[in-house]
Short mmCIF file of C-alpha atoms in Angstrom, two decimals:
data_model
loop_
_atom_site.label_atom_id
_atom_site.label_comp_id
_atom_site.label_asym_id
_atom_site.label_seq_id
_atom_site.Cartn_x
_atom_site.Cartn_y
_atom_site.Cartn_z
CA UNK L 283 0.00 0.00 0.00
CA UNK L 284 1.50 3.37 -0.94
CA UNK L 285 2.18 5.94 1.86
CA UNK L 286 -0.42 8.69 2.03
CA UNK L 287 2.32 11.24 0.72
CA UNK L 288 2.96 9.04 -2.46
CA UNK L 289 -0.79 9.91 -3.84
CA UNK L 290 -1.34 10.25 -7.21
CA UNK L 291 -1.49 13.51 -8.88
CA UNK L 292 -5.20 15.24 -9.55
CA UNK L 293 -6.31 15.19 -13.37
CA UNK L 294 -7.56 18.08 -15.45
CA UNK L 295 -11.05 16.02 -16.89
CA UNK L 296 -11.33 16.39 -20.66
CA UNK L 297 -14.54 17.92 -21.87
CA UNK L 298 -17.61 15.64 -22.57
CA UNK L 299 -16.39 13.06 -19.80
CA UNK L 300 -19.25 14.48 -17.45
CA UNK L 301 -21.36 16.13 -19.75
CA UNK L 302 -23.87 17.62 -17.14
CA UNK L 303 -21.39 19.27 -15.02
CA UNK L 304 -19.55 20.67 -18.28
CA UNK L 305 -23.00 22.79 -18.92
CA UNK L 306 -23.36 22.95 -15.49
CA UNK L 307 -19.20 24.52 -15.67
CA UNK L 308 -20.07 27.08 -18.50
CA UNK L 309 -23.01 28.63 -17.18
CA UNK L 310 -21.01 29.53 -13.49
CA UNK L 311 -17.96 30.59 -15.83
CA UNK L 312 -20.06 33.38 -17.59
CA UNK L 313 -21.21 34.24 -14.36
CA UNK L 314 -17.71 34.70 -12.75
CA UNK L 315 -16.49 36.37 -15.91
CA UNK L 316 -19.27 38.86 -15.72
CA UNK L 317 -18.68 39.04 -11.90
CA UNK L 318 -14.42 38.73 -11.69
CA UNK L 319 -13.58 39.28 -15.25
CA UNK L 320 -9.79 38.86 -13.79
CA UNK L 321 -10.44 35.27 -13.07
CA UNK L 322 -10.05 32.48 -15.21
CA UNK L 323 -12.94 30.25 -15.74
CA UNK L 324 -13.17 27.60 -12.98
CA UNK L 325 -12.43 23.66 -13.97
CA UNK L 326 -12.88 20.38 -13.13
CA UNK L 327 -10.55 18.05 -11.64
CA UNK L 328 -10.37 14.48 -10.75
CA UNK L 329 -8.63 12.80 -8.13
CA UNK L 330 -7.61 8.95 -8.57
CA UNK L 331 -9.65 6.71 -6.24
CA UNK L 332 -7.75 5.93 -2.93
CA UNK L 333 -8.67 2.11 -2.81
CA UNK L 334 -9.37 -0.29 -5.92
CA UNK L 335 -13.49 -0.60 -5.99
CA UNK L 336 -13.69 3.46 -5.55
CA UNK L 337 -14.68 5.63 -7.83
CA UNK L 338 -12.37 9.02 -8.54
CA UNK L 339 -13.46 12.23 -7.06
CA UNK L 340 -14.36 15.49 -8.70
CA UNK L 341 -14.30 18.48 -7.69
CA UNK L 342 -14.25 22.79 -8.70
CA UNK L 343 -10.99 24.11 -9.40
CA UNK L 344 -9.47 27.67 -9.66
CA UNK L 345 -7.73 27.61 -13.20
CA UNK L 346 -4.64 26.55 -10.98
CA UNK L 347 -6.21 23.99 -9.60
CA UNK L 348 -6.58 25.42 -5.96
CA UNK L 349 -10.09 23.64 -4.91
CA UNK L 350 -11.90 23.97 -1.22
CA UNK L 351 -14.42 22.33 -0.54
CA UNK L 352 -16.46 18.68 -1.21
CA UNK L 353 -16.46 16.34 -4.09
CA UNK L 354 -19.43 16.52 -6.56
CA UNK L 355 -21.81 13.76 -5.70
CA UNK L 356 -21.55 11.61 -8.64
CA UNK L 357 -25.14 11.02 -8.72
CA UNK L 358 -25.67 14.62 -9.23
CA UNK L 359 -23.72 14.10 -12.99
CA UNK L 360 -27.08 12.06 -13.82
CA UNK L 361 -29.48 15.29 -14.67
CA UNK L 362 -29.09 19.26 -15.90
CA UNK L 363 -30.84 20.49 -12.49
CA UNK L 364 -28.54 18.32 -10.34
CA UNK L 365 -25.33 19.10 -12.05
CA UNK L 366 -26.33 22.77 -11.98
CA UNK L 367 -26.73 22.57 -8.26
CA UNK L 368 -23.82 20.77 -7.48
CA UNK L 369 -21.54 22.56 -9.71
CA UNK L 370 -22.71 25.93 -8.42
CA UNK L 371 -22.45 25.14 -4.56
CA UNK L 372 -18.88 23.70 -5.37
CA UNK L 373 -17.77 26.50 -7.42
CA UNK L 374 -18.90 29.44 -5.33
CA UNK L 375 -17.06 27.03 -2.14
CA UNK L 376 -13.88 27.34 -4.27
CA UNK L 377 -14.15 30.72 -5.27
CA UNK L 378 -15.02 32.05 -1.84
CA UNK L 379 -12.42 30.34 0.29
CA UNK L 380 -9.69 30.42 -1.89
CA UNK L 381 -10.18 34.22 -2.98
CA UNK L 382 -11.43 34.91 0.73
CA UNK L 383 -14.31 36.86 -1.37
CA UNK L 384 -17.79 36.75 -1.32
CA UNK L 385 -18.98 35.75 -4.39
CA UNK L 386 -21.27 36.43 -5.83
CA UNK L 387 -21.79 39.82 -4.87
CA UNK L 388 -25.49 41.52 -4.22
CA UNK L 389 -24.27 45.34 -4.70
CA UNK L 390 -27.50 46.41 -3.50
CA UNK L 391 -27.22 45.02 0.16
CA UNK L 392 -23.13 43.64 0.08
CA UNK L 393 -24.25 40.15 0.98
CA UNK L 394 -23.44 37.39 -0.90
CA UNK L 395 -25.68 35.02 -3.29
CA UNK L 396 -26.59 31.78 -2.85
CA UNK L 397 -27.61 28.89 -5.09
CA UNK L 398 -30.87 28.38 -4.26
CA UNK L 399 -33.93 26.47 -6.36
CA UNK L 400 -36.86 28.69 -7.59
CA UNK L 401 -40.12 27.37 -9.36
CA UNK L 402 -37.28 24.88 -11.13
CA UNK L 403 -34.85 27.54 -11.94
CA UNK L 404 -31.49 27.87 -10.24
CA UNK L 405 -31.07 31.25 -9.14
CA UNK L 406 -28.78 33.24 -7.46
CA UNK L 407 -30.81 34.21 -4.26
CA UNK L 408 -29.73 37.42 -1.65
CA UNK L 409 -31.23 37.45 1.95
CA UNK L 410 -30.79 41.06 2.16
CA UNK L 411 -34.41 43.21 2.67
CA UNK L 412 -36.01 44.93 -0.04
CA UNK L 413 -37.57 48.29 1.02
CA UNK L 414 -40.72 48.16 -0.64
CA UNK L 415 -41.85 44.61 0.61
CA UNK L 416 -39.31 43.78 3.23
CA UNK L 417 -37.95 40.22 1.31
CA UNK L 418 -34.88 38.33 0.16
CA UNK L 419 -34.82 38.75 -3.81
CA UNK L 420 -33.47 36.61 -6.60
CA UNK L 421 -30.31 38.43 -8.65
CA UNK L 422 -30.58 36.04 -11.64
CA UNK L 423 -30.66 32.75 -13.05
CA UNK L 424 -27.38 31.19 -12.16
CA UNK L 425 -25.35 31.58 -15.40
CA UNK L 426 -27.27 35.04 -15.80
CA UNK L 427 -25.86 37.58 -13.79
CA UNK L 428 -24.96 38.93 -17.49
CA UNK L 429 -28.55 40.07 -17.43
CA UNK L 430 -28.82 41.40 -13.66
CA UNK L 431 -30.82 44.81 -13.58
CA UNK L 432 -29.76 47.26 -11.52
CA UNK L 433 -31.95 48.92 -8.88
CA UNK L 434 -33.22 52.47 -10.08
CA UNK L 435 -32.68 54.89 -7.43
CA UNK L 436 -34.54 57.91 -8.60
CA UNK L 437 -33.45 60.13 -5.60
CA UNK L 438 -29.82 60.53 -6.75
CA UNK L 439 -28.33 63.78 -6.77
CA UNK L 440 -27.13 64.38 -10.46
CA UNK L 441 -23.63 65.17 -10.96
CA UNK L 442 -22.52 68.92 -11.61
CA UNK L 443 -23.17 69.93 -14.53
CA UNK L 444 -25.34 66.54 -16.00
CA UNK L 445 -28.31 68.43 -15.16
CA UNK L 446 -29.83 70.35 -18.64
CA UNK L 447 -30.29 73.14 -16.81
CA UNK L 448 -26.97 73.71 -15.45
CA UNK L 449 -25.66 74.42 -18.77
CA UNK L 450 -28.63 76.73 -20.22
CA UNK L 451 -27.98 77.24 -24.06
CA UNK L 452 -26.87 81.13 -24.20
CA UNK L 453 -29.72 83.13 -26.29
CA UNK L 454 -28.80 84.27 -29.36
CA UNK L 455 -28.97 88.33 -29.92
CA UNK L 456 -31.16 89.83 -32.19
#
C-alpha cells in the first residue's frame, strides 16, 4: 500500500467526460467572468480513487487547480438540475475560500448570493431586505448575472453639470 504522501497527482477532466457538469461549468464561468472578469474560468478536476473498488473524485478548481471544498456527488452528474446545483455550490465554495471573497456579490445590500432552487430555476438568491416589501430577492438565473438589472434609485443627486439646466444654451442676440 503506498504511503499517504505518495498519492497520485489530480487530473484536469477532458470535456464531454461528465457532460452535465460541463454545462453545469459554462453557465457559473459566464457568471464569474461577468462578476471577476480577472479570473479564469473555474475547472474540473479528478482525483484517482484511494482504494481499488472506488470511484475518482471530482471536484471545482481555480484555473490553478486550488479547490476547497467537497467532491461533486456523482449522482448529481445524472441530470441538468442536479449538475447545476452541485456545480454551483462547489464553485462558489472554491471561489469564496480560496479568494477569501464573497462571491457572488449583491451590490444592492453587500451580501453574498446563494444557489438556491426557484419554481425549477437555479437562481442566485440574496437574503438582504427589499424596502418596498421587506424580502430576500433573486439576482438572476445562475449563469445570468450577465442580465442582472440594476436597482433604479430615482433620488440621486445628479452630478454637476449633468443636469440640462446647469448648462442653459446662451440666447442668441437679435
Amino acid at each position: 500500500m503506498p504511503a499517504f504522501f505518495d498519492l497520485p497527482e489530480p487530473r484536469h477532466v477532458a470535456p464531454g467526460e461528465y457532460p452535465w457538469w460541463d454545462r453545469a461549468l459554462a453557465l457559473l464561468n459566464q457568471d464569474l467572468a461577468v462578476t471577476l472578469p480577472q479570473q479564469k474560468p473555474l475547472r474540473l478536476r479528478a482525483l484517482p480513487p484511494v482504494g481499488g473498488d472506488e470511484a475518482e473524485q471530482v471536484c471545482v478548481t481555480l484555473a490553478n487547480g486550488d479547490w476547497h471544498g467537497n467532491y461533486l456527488c456523482p449522482s448529481s452528474a445524472d441530470d441538468a438540475a442536479s449538475a447545476l446545483a452541485a456545480v454551483a455550490d462547489a464553485g462558489q465554495e472554491t471561489v469564496i475560500e480560496c479568494l477569501w471573497q464573497v462571491w457572488p456579490l449583491c451590490t444592492e445590500h453587500g451580501l453574498g448570493a446563494h444557489p438556491r432552487d426557484a419554481e425549477g430555476q437555479l437562481v442566485w438568491w440574496c437574503a438582504g431586505e427589499r424596502q418596498r416589501d421587506g424580502r430576500s430577492h433573486i439576482l438572476a438565473r445562475v449563469g445570468a448575472l450577465d442580465t442582472l438589472i440594476r436597482p433604479h434609485r430615482p433620488h440621486r443627486k445628479p452630478k454637476p453639470g449633468s443636469h440640462p439646466k446647469s448648462n442653459p444654451k446662451p440666447k442668441r442676440a437679435r
